[in-house]
């Protein structure tokens, strides 16, 4: 991403004028073939007020893209949660996946370094180094890391999976590296998901985050999650 | 005082059936591990909510008991209690054997045990798990040297130094094991500084209980029979340690109960969590602590029965802490009631399977086989206890 304002960013800034009226376009990730860089921090902003309780488009797209969900025991890389605020009775629907924390507990606890955080903040599992101890699954506060406990069939070429190893949302790193958006973001018909580079002040997501309050899940843990939510 | 030990000359009629049983358990454990690796862990009761189950309960019990089994040697070498000195080699041998049994279960339960070499070659220096790998292997080395200084007469002068190193190492080891859970900041049912001392106390009680059972078992097989005074002394120490173990469990729950945001954890484990409150009150508190204390301080000659109950209570304690803690629903959105097809917001369920039980039991079999082998090959046992002062 360029350091200065982009045409897309300026357009987003012009459009994002009032809360509830976000028409910000998702930012293109980065030029294909370039290496992951600490100059990027890929973030996802989820507006729960636009997330329909009956909609599972993001989940379906992820399952199709990444190939999980065959055996019933497969962990859902992304899942829809229906939440009711106990004090008020207000209900919201939200997708939940790996929060791609800047201080990820799964990476800290992994004995072999198989759980890793890329320079651009994406948290991944090196399937060749994972010994299947499941400590990362224990450590994740969001239940967003899973253990593959059955033979894997119908694997996608871009997403190797392996019985006996851990896995979770990759933020569609293979698509990002090819300059495309994550499958869930692309599939979200309600415009509830906004993807972009938090370190680019002109990016649509940066504008949106500045314009309206958002929160990270379990913010009190200080994990600095890359996934932020509005409407909670 | 130099230790002049003897090797175990076992009674064939009693030893062969035991070896047969241990062999069956070991074979069953290995077959289970093979099945779990080839079929996948879906054949077990473990799932993506309860990722550590019965094998881990057994493994953790054996590992903390390994540290506690060293009590007798530590008391003798470091604090100079002469009456325990003759038992010190057995204490050290039991510690190594228990740790080996626990580690074997942990390794065999891995999703990819074939990649164990990866864990040795690539270590994440920030992982408490990686620290524990060093602590466990180091424990075997330290206690091995400690045992060597006891068995080789000209090295006896180094026994105290080795004993001090082993004492410090075992305390660090159990602190490390407790911290595997205590450091999990994002899991309400685990995150607590009390976990480390709780594990230290549990190790002291469980390890001594197992040691008393090993001593009694060896006597049945032809080893020396401990005299009543020694049994009483070990029993009283066991009572104090069992009470200390329960004390830390109570402190943990009082801490959780005091703060509104963690109260739900205690309510789940002590009151509303289905089988877990039953296991805690019935298993750990009543059968694992109260009844043994009554046997040890109100009855004569019930040390073996009390030690059996303390050990079973210790297993139950780890099951409640480990599996019950995972069953408690994660607080992803504090103040919100969650519902999803993945089971968010609800308690996770777990029913252990036969392969898990066999794998866990094989850890005990490995530990006992190593104790028997060590006692048969090395001069581990005292020739008699008669001269031991009460």
Coordinates of C-alpha atoms in Angstrom, one line a residue:
Chain A
X1 CA 0.0 0.0 0.0
X2 CA 1.2 3.5 -0.6
X3 CA 2.0 5.7 2.3
X4 CA 0.0 8.7 1.0
X5 CA -3.7 9.1 0.4
X6 CA -5.0 6.9 -2.4
X7 CA -7.9 7.8 -4.7
X8 CA -9.8 5.0 -3.1
X9 CA -9.0 6.3 0.4
X10 CA -10.1 9.9 -0.5
X11 CA -13.3 8.5 -2.0
X12 CA -14.0 6.6 1.1
X13 CA -13.3 9.7 3.3
X14 CA -15.7 11.7 1.2
X15 CA -18.4 9.1 1.5
X16 CA -18.0 8.2 5.1
X17 CA -19.6 11.3 6.5
X18 CA -22.0 10.1 9.1
X19 CA -22.5 7.1 11.3
X20 CA -24.8 4.5 9.8
X21 CA -24.1 5.7 6.3
X22 CA -21.0 3.8 5.5
X23 CA -20.6 3.2 1.8
X24 CA -16.9 2.7 2.1
X25 CA -15.4 0.3 -0.4
X26 CA -13.1 -2.5 0.7
X27 CA -9.5 -1.7 0.1
X28 CA -7.5 -3.8 -2.3
X29 CA -5.1 -5.8 -0.1
X30 CA -1.6 -5.3 -1.7
X31 CA 0.1 -5.8 -5.0
X32 CA 0.3 -9.5 -6.0
X33 CA 3.7 -11.1 -5.4
X34 CA 5.0 -8.6 -2.9
X35 CA 6.2 -9.8 0.5
X36 CA 4.3 -9.4 3.7
X37 CA 5.4 -6.2 5.4
X38 CA 5.1 -4.7 8.8
X39 CA 4.0 -1.5 7.0
X40 CA 0.6 -3.2 6.7
X41 CA -1.8 -4.2 9.4
X42 CA -4.8 -6.0 7.9
X43 CA -7.9 -5.3 9.8
X44 CA -11.6 -6.2 9.5
X45 CA -14.3 -4.0 10.7
X46 CA -17.6 -5.8 11.3
X47 CA -20.8 -3.7 11.6
X48 CA -23.2 -5.8 13.6
X49 CA -26.1 -3.5 12.8
X50 CA -25.8 -4.7 9.2
X51 CA -25.3 -8.3 10.0
X52 CA -28.5 -10.3 9.4
X53 CA -29.2 -13.0 12.0
X54 CA -30.3 -15.4 9.3
X55 CA -27.4 -14.8 7.0
X56 CA -24.5 -17.3 6.8
X57 CA -23.0 -16.1 3.5
X58 CA -19.6 -15.4 5.1
X59 CA -19.6 -18.9 6.7
X60 CA -20.6 -20.6 3.5
X61 CA -18.0 -18.7 1.5
X62 CA -15.2 -19.5 4.0
X63 CA -16.2 -23.2 4.0
X64 CA -16.2 -23.3 0.2
X65 CA -12.9 -21.4 -0.1
X66 CA -10.9 -23.2 2.6
X67 CA -12.4 -26.7 2.4
X68 CA -13.3 -27.2 6.1
X69 CA -16.6 -28.5 7.3
X70 CA -16.5 -32.1 5.9
X71 CA -16.6 -34.1 9.1
X72 CA -19.0 -32.9 11.8
X73 CA -16.0 -32.6 14.1
X74 CA -14.3 -29.9 12.0
X75 CA -14.0 -26.6 13.8
X76 CA -15.8 -23.7 12.1
X77 CA -13.1 -21.2 10.9
X78 CA -15.8 -18.6 11.0
X79 CA -19.2 -19.0 12.7
X80 CA -22.2 -16.8 13.3
X81 CA -23.0 -16.0 16.9
X82 CA -26.4 -14.7 18.1
X83 CA -25.8 -12.6 21.2
X84 CA -28.3 -11.1 23.7
X85 CA -27.2 -8.3 26.0
X86 CA -28.2 -9.5 29.4
X87 CA -28.9 -6.1 30.9
X88 CA -31.0 -4.7 28.1
X89 CA -32.2 -7.7 26.1
X90 CA -30.8 -6.2 22.9
X91 CA -29.8 -8.8 20.4
X92 CA -27.1 -8.8 17.7
X93 CA -25.7 -11.2 15.2
X94 CA -22.0 -11.3 14.4
X95 CA -19.5 -13.5 12.6
X96 CA -16.6 -14.7 14.8
X97 CA -13.2 -16.0 13.5
X98 CA -9.6 -15.8 14.6
X99 CA -9.1 -12.2 15.8
X100 CA -5.6 -12.0 14.4
X101 CA -4.3 -10.4 17.6
X102 CA -1.1 -8.4 17.8
X103 CA -0.4 -10.2 21.0
X104 CA -1.8 -13.6 20.1
X105 CA -2.0 -16.1 23.0
X106 CA -1.8 -19.0 20.5
X107 CA 1.5 -17.8 19.2
X108 CA 2.9 -17.2 22.7
X109 CA 2.1 -20.7 24.0
X110 CA 3.0 -22.7 21.0
X111 CA 6.0 -24.8 22.0
X112 CA 7.4 -25.2 18.5
X113 CA 6.7 -21.8 16.9
X114 CA 4.2 -23.4 14.6
X115 CA 1.7 -20.7 15.6
X116 CA 3.1 -17.6 14.0
X117 CA 2.2 -14.0 13.2
X118 CA 3.2 -12.7 9.9
X119 CA 4.8 -9.3 9.5
X120 CA 1.4 -7.9 8.4
X121 CA -0.3 -9.2 11.5
X122 CA -2.0 -12.3 10.0
X123 CA -1.9 -15.2 12.5
X124 CA -1.3 -18.6 10.9
X125 CA -0.3 -22.2 11.7
X126 CA 2.7 -23.8 10.0
X127 CA 1.2 -27.3 9.5
X128 CA 4.7 -28.8 9.1
X129 CA 5.8 -27.7 12.5
X130 CA 2.6 -28.3 14.4
X131 CA 2.9 -31.3 16.7
X132 CA -0.8 -31.4 17.6
X133 CA -0.4 -30.5 21.3
X134 CA -3.6 -28.3 21.2
X135 CA -2.2 -25.8 23.7
X136 CA -3.1 -23.0 21.2
X137 CA -6.7 -24.2 21.2
X138 CA -6.6 -24.0 25.0
X139 CA -5.2 -20.5 25.0
X140 CA -7.4 -18.8 22.5
X141 CA -10.0 -16.7 24.3
X142 CA -12.3 -16.7 21.3
X143 CA -12.5 -20.5 20.6
X144 CA -11.2 -19.7 17.2
X145 CA -8.4 -22.2 16.9
X146 CA -9.3 -25.8 16.1
X147 CA -7.8 -29.3 16.0
X148 CA -8.2 -31.5 13.0
X149 CA -9.3 -34.8 14.5
X150 CA -10.2 -36.7 11.3
X151 CA -8.8 -37.5 7.9
X152 CA -9.0 -34.5 5.6
X153 CA -10.5 -34.9 2.2
X154 CA -11.1 -32.5 -0.7
X155 CA -8.4 -30.1 0.3
X156 CA -8.1 -26.8 -1.4
X157 CA -4.8 -26.3 -3.3
X158 CA -4.1 -23.0 -1.5
X159 CA -5.1 -24.2 2.0
X160 CA -3.2 -27.3 3.2
X161 CA -4.9 -28.9 6.2
X162 CA -3.7 -31.9 8.2
X163 CA -5.1 -34.4 10.6
X164 CA -3.5 -34.1 13.9
X165 CA -2.6 -30.4 13.5
X166 CA -4.2 -27.1 14.5
X167 CA -5.9 -24.7 12.2
X168 CA -8.0 -21.5 12.1
X169 CA -9.0 -18.5 9.9
X170 CA -6.1 -17.4 7.7
X171 CA -7.8 -14.2 6.7
X172 CA -7.6 -15.8 3.3
X173 CA -3.9 -15.1 3.1
X174 CA -3.7 -16.8 -0.2
X175 CA -6.2 -14.4 -1.7
X176 CA -4.6 -11.4 0.0
X177 CA -1.2 -12.4 -1.5
X178 CA -2.9 -12.5 -4.9
X179 CA -4.4 -9.0 -4.4
X180 CA -7.9 -10.2 -3.6
X181 CA -10.2 -9.7 -0.6
X182 CA -11.0 -12.5 2.0
X183 CA -13.8 -14.7 0.8
X184 CA -16.1 -13.8 3.7
X185 CA -15.7 -10.1 3.0
X186 CA -16.4 -10.6 -0.7
X187 CA -19.5 -12.7 0.1
X188 CA -21.0 -10.3 2.7
X189 CA -24.1 -9.0 0.9
X190 CA -25.2 -6.7 3.7
X191 CA -21.9 -4.7 3.6
X192 CA -21.3 -5.6 7.2
X193 CA -17.6 -6.3 6.6
X194 CA -15.0 -3.7 5.8
X195 CA -11.4 -4.9 5.1
X196 CA -8.3 -2.8 4.8
X197 CA -5.0 -1.6 6.1
X198 CA -5.1 0.0 9.5
X199 CA -1.7 1.6 9.0
X200 CA -2.9 3.5 6.0
X201 CA -4.7 6.6 7.4
X202 CA -6.4 7.1 4.1
X203 CA -7.8 3.6 3.8
X204 CA -11.5 3.2 4.1
X205 CA -11.2 1.1 7.3
X206 CA -9.1 3.7 9.0
X207 CA -11.6 6.4 8.1
X208 CA -14.5 4.3 9.3
X209 CA -12.8 3.4 12.6
X210 CA -12.1 7.1 13.2
X211 CA -15.6 8.1 12.4
X212 CA -17.5 5.7 14.6
X213 CA -16.9 3.9 17.8
X214 CA -15.8 0.2 17.6
X215 CA -14.5 -2.3 19.9
X216 CA -12.3 -5.4 20.0
X217 CA -13.7 -8.6 21.7
X218 CA -12.2 -9.1 25.1
X219 CA -10.4 -5.7 24.7
X220 CA -9.5 -5.9 28.4
X221 CA -7.0 -8.7 27.7
X222 CA -4.9 -6.2 25.7
X223 CA -4.5 -8.5 22.8
X224 CA -4.9 -5.7 20.2
X225 CA -7.2 -7.8 17.9
X226 CA -7.3 -6.9 14.2
X227 CA -11.0 -7.7 14.0
X228 CA -13.1 -4.9 15.4
X229 CA -16.9 -4.7 15.9
X230 CA -19.4 -1.9 15.7
X231 CA -22.8 -2.0 17.3
X232 CA -21.9 -3.9 20.4
Chain B
X1 CA 24.9 -42.3 57.0
X2 CA 25.8 -44.4 54.0
X3 CA 23.0 -46.2 52.3
X4 CA 23.5 -50.0 51.8
X5 CA 20.6 -51.1 49.7
X6 CA 19.6 -54.4 48.2
X7 CA 17.9 -55.4 45.0
X8 CA 14.4 -56.7 44.9
X9 CA 14.1 -60.4 44.9
X10 CA 10.5 -60.7 43.9
X11 CA 8.0 -63.4 44.7
X12 CA 7.5 -65.1 41.4
X13 CA 3.9 -66.1 42.1
X14 CA 2.9 -62.5 42.8
X15 CA 5.2 -60.7 40.4
X16 CA 4.4 -62.5 37.1
X17 CA 0.6 -61.8 37.3
X18 CA 1.4 -58.1 38.0
X19 CA 3.8 -58.0 35.1
X20 CA 1.2 -59.6 32.9
X21 CA -1.4 -56.9 33.9
X22 CA 1.1 -54.1 33.4
X23 CA 2.0 -55.6 30.0
X24 CA -1.6 -55.7 28.9
X25 CA -2.1 -52.1 30.0
X26 CA 1.0 -51.0 28.2
X27 CA 0.0 -52.9 25.0
X28 CA -3.5 -51.4 25.2
X29 CA -2.0 -47.9 25.6
X30 CA 0.3 -48.3 22.6
X31 CA -2.6 -49.8 20.5
X32 CA -4.8 -46.8 21.5
X33 CA -2.1 -44.3 20.6
X34 CA -1.6 -46.0 17.2
X35 CA -5.4 -46.0 16.6
X36 CA -5.7 -42.3 17.6
X37 CA -3.0 -41.3 15.3
X38 CA -4.1 -43.3 12.3
X39 CA -7.9 -42.7 12.7
X40 CA -7.7 -39.3 14.3
X41 CA -8.7 -38.1 17.7
X42 CA -12.4 -38.1 16.7
X43 CA -12.5 -41.6 18.0
X44 CA -12.0 -40.2 21.5
X45 CA -14.3 -38.2 23.7
X46 CA -12.1 -35.1 23.1
X47 CA -13.4 -32.4 20.8
X48 CA -12.7 -28.8 19.9
X49 CA -14.0 -27.6 23.3
X50 CA -12.4 -30.3 25.5
X51 CA -9.1 -30.7 23.7
X52 CA -7.3 -32.1 26.7
X53 CA -9.1 -35.1 28.2
X54 CA -8.5 -38.2 30.3
X55 CA -5.0 -39.0 28.9
X56 CA -3.9 -35.5 30.0
X57 CA -5.5 -36.0 33.5
X58 CA -3.4 -39.1 33.9
X59 CA -0.3 -37.5 32.4
X60 CA -0.5 -34.4 34.6
X61 CA -1.2 -36.5 37.7
X62 CA 1.9 -38.7 37.0
X63 CA 4.1 -35.6 36.3
X64 CA 3.1 -33.8 39.5
X65 CA 3.3 -37.1 41.5
X66 CA 6.8 -37.5 40.1
X67 CA 7.8 -34.3 41.9
X68 CA 6.0 -35.3 45.1
X69 CA 7.5 -38.8 45.1
X70 CA 10.8 -37.1 45.7
X71 CA 9.5 -35.8 49.1
X72 CA 11.1 -38.5 51.1
X73 CA 14.5 -38.1 49.5
X74 CA 14.3 -34.3 49.9
X75 CA 13.4 -34.6 53.5
X76 CA 16.2 -36.9 54.1
X77 CA 19.0 -35.2 52.1
X78 CA 18.1 -31.6 52.5
X79 CA 16.5 -31.5 55.9
X80 CA 18.6 -34.3 57.4
X81 CA 15.8 -36.6 58.6
X82 CA 17.7 -39.9 59.1
X83 CA 14.6 -42.1 59.3
X84 CA 13.8 -41.4 55.6
X85 CA 17.4 -41.8 54.3
X86 CA 17.0 -45.5 53.6
X87 CA 14.0 -44.8 51.4
X88 CA 15.7 -42.0 49.4
X89 CA 16.9 -44.1 46.5
X90 CA 13.4 -45.6 46.0
X91 CA 12.0 -42.0 46.3
X92 CA 14.3 -40.8 43.5
X93 CA 13.6 -43.9 41.3
X94 CA 9.8 -43.5 41.7
X95 CA 10.2 -39.8 40.7
X96 CA 12.0 -40.6 37.5
X97 CA 9.6 -43.5 36.7
X98 CA 6.4 -41.5 37.3
X99 CA 7.7 -38.6 35.1
X100 CA 8.6 -41.0 32.3
X101 CA 5.1 -42.5 32.5
X102 CA 3.4 -39.1 32.4
X103 CA 5.6 -37.9 29.5
X104 CA 5.0 -41.0 27.5
X105 CA 1.2 -40.4 27.7
X106 CA 1.6 -36.7 26.7
X107 CA 3.7 -37.6 23.7
X108 CA 1.6 -40.5 22.6
X109 CA -1.5 -38.3 22.7
X110 CA 0.0 -35.6 20.4
X111 CA -1.8 -35.2 17.1
X112 CA 1.6 -35.8 15.4
X113 CA 3.8 -37.8 17.8
X114 CA 6.0 -38.6 14.9
X115 CA 7.1 -35.0 14.9
X116 CA 8.5 -35.1 18.5
X117 CA 11.9 -34.2 17.0
X118 CA 10.4 -30.9 15.9
X119 CA 9.6 -30.0 19.5
X120 CA 13.2 -30.7 20.4
X121 CA 14.8 -28.9 17.4
X122 CA 12.4 -25.9 17.3
X123 CA 11.5 -24.3 20.6
X124 CA 9.6 -21.1 21.1
X125 CA 11.4 -19.4 24.0
X126 CA 8.2 -17.6 25.1
X127 CA 6.2 -20.8 25.4
X128 CA 5.6 -22.1 29.0
X129 CA 5.1 -25.5 27.3
X130 CA 8.6 -25.3 25.8
X131 CA 9.9 -24.3 29.2
X132 CA 8.3 -27.4 30.7
X133 CA 10.0 -29.7 28.1
X134 CA 13.3 -28.4 29.5
X135 CA 12.1 -28.8 33.1
X136 CA 11.0 -32.4 32.5
X137 CA 14.1 -33.6 30.7
X138 CA 16.2 -31.7 33.2
X139 CA 14.3 -33.3 36.1
X140 CA 15.2 -36.7 34.9
X141 CA 18.9 -35.7 34.6
X142 CA 19.0 -34.0 38.0
X143 CA 17.3 -36.8 39.9
X144 CA 19.3 -39.3 38.0
X145 CA 22.5 -37.7 39.2
X146 CA 21.0 -37.4 42.7
X147 CA 20.2 -41.2 42.7
X148 CA 23.7 -41.9 41.5
X149 CA 25.3 -40.0 44.4
X150 CA 23.1 -42.1 46.7
X151 CA 23.9 -45.5 45.2
X152 CA 27.7 -45.0 44.7
X153 CA 29.3 -45.0 48.1
X154 CA 32.2 -42.7 47.2
X155 CA 29.7 -40.1 45.8
X156 CA 27.7 -40.0 48.9
X157 CA 29.4 -36.8 49.9
X158 CA 27.6 -35.0 47.0
X159 CA 24.2 -36.3 47.9
X160 CA 23.1 -33.3 49.9
X161 CA 24.2 -30.9 47.2
X162 CA 22.4 -33.0 44.6
X163 CA 19.3 -33.1 46.9
X164 CA 19.2 -29.3 47.2
X165 CA 19.4 -29.0 43.4
X166 CA 16.7 -31.6 42.9
X167 CA 14.5 -29.9 45.5
X168 CA 14.7 -26.6 43.8
X169 CA 14.2 -28.2 40.4
X170 CA 11.1 -30.1 41.4
X171 CA 9.5 -26.9 42.9
X172 CA 10.2 -25.0 39.7
X173 CA 8.9 -28.0 37.6
X174 CA 5.6 -28.1 39.5
X175 CA 5.4 -24.3 39.3
X176 CA 5.9 -24.6 35.6
X177 CA 3.2 -27.3 35.3
X178 CA 0.7 -25.2 37.2
X179 CA 1.6 -22.2 35.1
X180 CA 0.6 -24.0 31.9
X181 CA -2.9 -23.3 33.1
X182 CA -2.3 -20.2 35.3
X183 CA -0.8 -18.2 32.5
X184 CA -3.8 -18.6 30.2
X185 CA -5.1 -15.0 30.6
X186 CA -8.0 -15.6 28.2
X187 CA -9.5 -18.5 30.1
X188 CA -11.3 -17.6 33.2
X189 CA -11.3 -21.1 34.6
X190 CA -7.5 -21.3 34.5
X191 CA -6.0 -17.9 34.8
X192 CA -4.7 -17.5 38.3
X193 CA -1.4 -17.1 40.1
X194 CA -2.7 -19.6 42.7
X195 CA -2.4 -22.4 40.1
X196 CA 1.3 -22.6 40.6
X197 CA 1.3 -23.2 44.4
X198 CA -1.9 -25.3 44.0
X199 CA 0.1 -27.6 41.7
X200 CA 3.0 -27.6 44.1
X201 CA 0.8 -28.6 47.0
X202 CA -1.1 -31.2 44.9
X203 CA 2.2 -32.7 43.8
X204 CA 3.5 -33.0 47.4
X205 CA 0.3 -34.9 48.4
X206 CA -0.2 -37.0 45.3
X207 CA 3.4 -37.9 45.1
X208 CA 3.7 -39.0 48.7
X209 CA 0.5 -41.0 48.3
X210 CA 1.8 -42.8 45.3
X211 CA 5.1 -43.4 47.1
X212 CA 3.4 -45.0 50.0
X213 CA 1.4 -47.2 47.6
X214 CA 4.6 -48.2 45.8
X215 CA 6.3 -49.0 49.1
X216 CA 3.4 -51.1 50.2
X217 CA 3.2 -52.9 46.8
X218 CA 6.9 -53.7 46.8
X219 CA 6.5 -55.2 50.3
X220 CA 3.8 -57.5 48.9
X221 CA 6.1 -58.5 46.1
X222 CA 8.9 -59.5 48.5
X223 CA 10.5 -56.2 49.4
X224 CA 11.1 -55.0 52.9
X225 CA 8.0 -54.3 55.0
X226 CA 8.0 -50.8 56.5
X227 CA 7.6 -50.8 60.3
X228 CA 4.5 -49.2 61.9
X229 CA 6.4 -46.2 63.1
X230 CA 7.7 -45.3 59.6
X231 CA 4.2 -45.9 58.2
X232 CA 2.7 -43.6 60.8
X233 CA 5.2 -40.9 60.1
X234 CA 4.7 -41.0 56.4
X235 CA 0.9 -41.1 57.0
X236 CA 1.0 -38.0 59.1
X237 CA 3.0 -36.1 56.5
X238 CA 0.5 -37.2 53.9
X239 CA -2.4 -35.9 56.0
X240 CA -0.8 -32.5 56.3
X241 CA 0.0 -32.3 52.6
X242 CA -3.5 -33.5 51.5
X243 CA -5.0 -30.7 53.7
X244 CA -2.6 -28.2 52.1
X245 CA -3.6 -29.3 48.7
X246 CA -7.3 -28.7 49.5
X247 CA -6.4 -25.3 51.1
X248 CA -5.1 -24.0 47.8
X249 CA -8.1 -25.3 45.9
X250 CA -10.3 -23.4 48.4
X251 CA -8.2 -20.2 48.1
X252 CA -8.6 -20.4 44.3
X253 CA -12.4 -20.6 44.6
X254 CA -12.6 -17.9 47.2
X255 CA -10.7 -15.6 44.9
X256 CA -13.0 -16.4 42.1
X257 CA -16.1 -16.0 44.2
X258 CA -15.0 -12.7 45.6
X259 CA -14.9 -11.0 42.1
X260 CA -18.2 -10.6 40.2
X261 CA -16.6 -11.3 36.8
X262 CA -15.2 -14.6 37.8
X263 CA -18.0 -15.8 40.2
X264 CA -19.5 -17.8 37.4
X265 CA -16.5 -20.1 37.2
X266 CA -16.8 -21.2 40.8
X267 CA -20.6 -21.5 40.5
X268 CA -20.1 -23.8 37.6
X269 CA -17.4 -26.0 39.2
X270 CA -18.9 -26.0 42.7
X271 CA -22.6 -25.9 42.1
X272 CA -24.2 -25.9 38.7
X273 CA -21.7 -27.7 36.3
X274 CA -23.3 -31.2 36.3
X275 CA -20.8 -33.9 37.1
X276 CA -18.0 -31.4 38.1
X277 CA -19.4 -30.3 41.4
X278 CA -20.2 -33.9 42.3
X279 CA -16.6 -34.9 41.5
X280 CA -15.2 -31.9 43.4
X281 CA -17.2 -32.3 46.6
X282 CA -17.5 -36.1 46.5
X283 CA -14.2 -36.9 45.0
X284 CA -11.7 -34.3 46.0
X285 CA -13.1 -32.9 49.3
X286 CA -14.9 -35.9 50.8
X287 CA -13.1 -39.1 49.6
X288 CA -9.8 -37.4 48.6
X289 CA -9.2 -35.3 51.7
X290 CA -11.8 -35.6 54.6
X291 CA -11.9 -39.4 54.8
X292 CA -8.1 -39.8 54.5
X293 CA -7.6 -37.2 57.2
X294 CA -9.9 -39.2 59.4
X295 CA -8.1 -42.5 58.6
X296 CA -4.7 -41.0 59.2
X297 CA -5.4 -39.1 62.4
X298 CA -8.2 -41.0 64.0
X299 CA -7.4 -44.6 63.0
X300 CA -4.3 -46.8 63.3
X301 CA -2.6 -48.6 60.4
X302 CA -4.8 -47.2 57.6
X303 CA -2.0 -45.5 55.7
X304 CA -2.4 -47.5 52.5
X305 CA -6.2 -47.0 52.4
X306 CA -5.6 -43.2 53.0
X307 CA -2.9 -43.0 50.4
X308 CA -5.2 -44.8 47.9
X309 CA -7.9 -42.2 48.5
X310 CA -5.6 -39.3 48.4
X311 CA -4.2 -40.5 45.0
X312 CA -7.7 -41.0 43.6
X313 CA -8.8 -37.6 45.0
X314 CA -5.8 -36.1 43.3
X315 CA -6.8 -37.6 40.0
X316 CA -10.3 -36.3 40.4
X317 CA -8.9 -32.8 41.3
X318 CA -6.9 -32.7 38.1
X319 CA -10.0 -33.9 36.1
X320 CA -12.2 -31.2 37.6
X321 CA -9.6 -28.5 37.1
X322 CA -8.6 -29.5 33.6
X323 CA -11.7 -30.9 32.0
X324 CA -14.2 -29.0 34.1
X325 CA -12.3 -25.8 33.4
X326 CA -12.5 -26.4 29.6
X327 CA -16.2 -27.3 29.9
X328 CA -16.9 -23.9 31.4
X329 CA -18.0 -21.7 28.4
X330 CA -15.5 -19.1 27.3
X331 CA -16.5 -15.5 28.0
X332 CA -16.2 -14.1 24.5
X333 CA -18.5 -11.2 25.0
X334 CA -18.8 -10.3 28.7
X335 CA -22.4 -9.3 29.6
X336 CA -23.9 -11.1 26.6
X337 CA -25.7 -14.4 26.4
X338 CA -24.3 -16.2 23.3
X339 CA -25.7 -18.9 21.1
X340 CA -24.3 -20.6 18.1
X341 CA -24.2 -23.9 16.2
X342 CA -20.7 -24.4 17.7
X343 CA -22.1 -24.4 21.2
X344 CA -21.0 -20.9 22.3
X345 CA -22.5 -19.9 25.6
X346 CA -23.1 -23.4 26.8
X347 CA -21.1 -25.9 28.8
X348 CA -19.1 -28.3 26.8
X349 CA -19.6 -32.0 27.2
X350 CA -17.1 -34.8 27.4
X351 CA -17.4 -38.6 27.7
X352 CA -14.1 -40.3 27.8
X353 CA -13.5 -43.2 25.5
X354 CA -11.8 -46.6 26.0
X355 CA -8.7 -45.7 24.0
X356 CA -8.2 -42.6 26.2
X357 CA -8.6 -44.7 29.3
X358 CA -6.1 -47.3 28.1
X359 CA -3.6 -44.6 27.1
X360 CA -3.9 -43.0 30.5
X361 CA -3.6 -46.3 32.3
X362 CA -0.5 -47.2 30.2
X363 CA 1.3 -44.2 31.8
X364 CA 0.8 -45.8 35.2
X365 CA 1.9 -49.2 33.8
X366 CA 5.1 -47.6 32.4
X367 CA 5.9 -46.0 35.8
X368 CA 5.4 -49.2 37.7
X369 CA 7.4 -51.3 35.2
X370 CA 10.3 -48.8 35.6
X371 CA 10.1 -49.0 39.4
X372 CA 10.1 -52.8 39.3
X373 CA 13.0 -52.8 36.8
X374 CA 15.0 -50.3 38.8
X375 CA 14.4 -52.2 42.1
X376 CA 15.4 -55.5 40.4
X377 CA 18.6 -54.2 38.8
X378 CA 19.8 -51.6 41.3
X379 CA 20.3 -51.7 45.0
X380 CA 17.4 -49.4 45.6
X381 CA 15.7 -51.0 48.6
X382 CA 16.7 -51.0 52.2
X383 CA 17.5 -54.5 53.5
X384 CA 15.2 -53.9 56.4
X385 CA 13.5 -51.1 58.4
X386 CA 14.1 -52.4 61.9
X387 CA 17.0 -50.1 62.7
X388 CA 15.1 -47.0 61.5
X389 CA 14.3 -44.8 64.4
X390 CA 10.7 -43.7 64.7

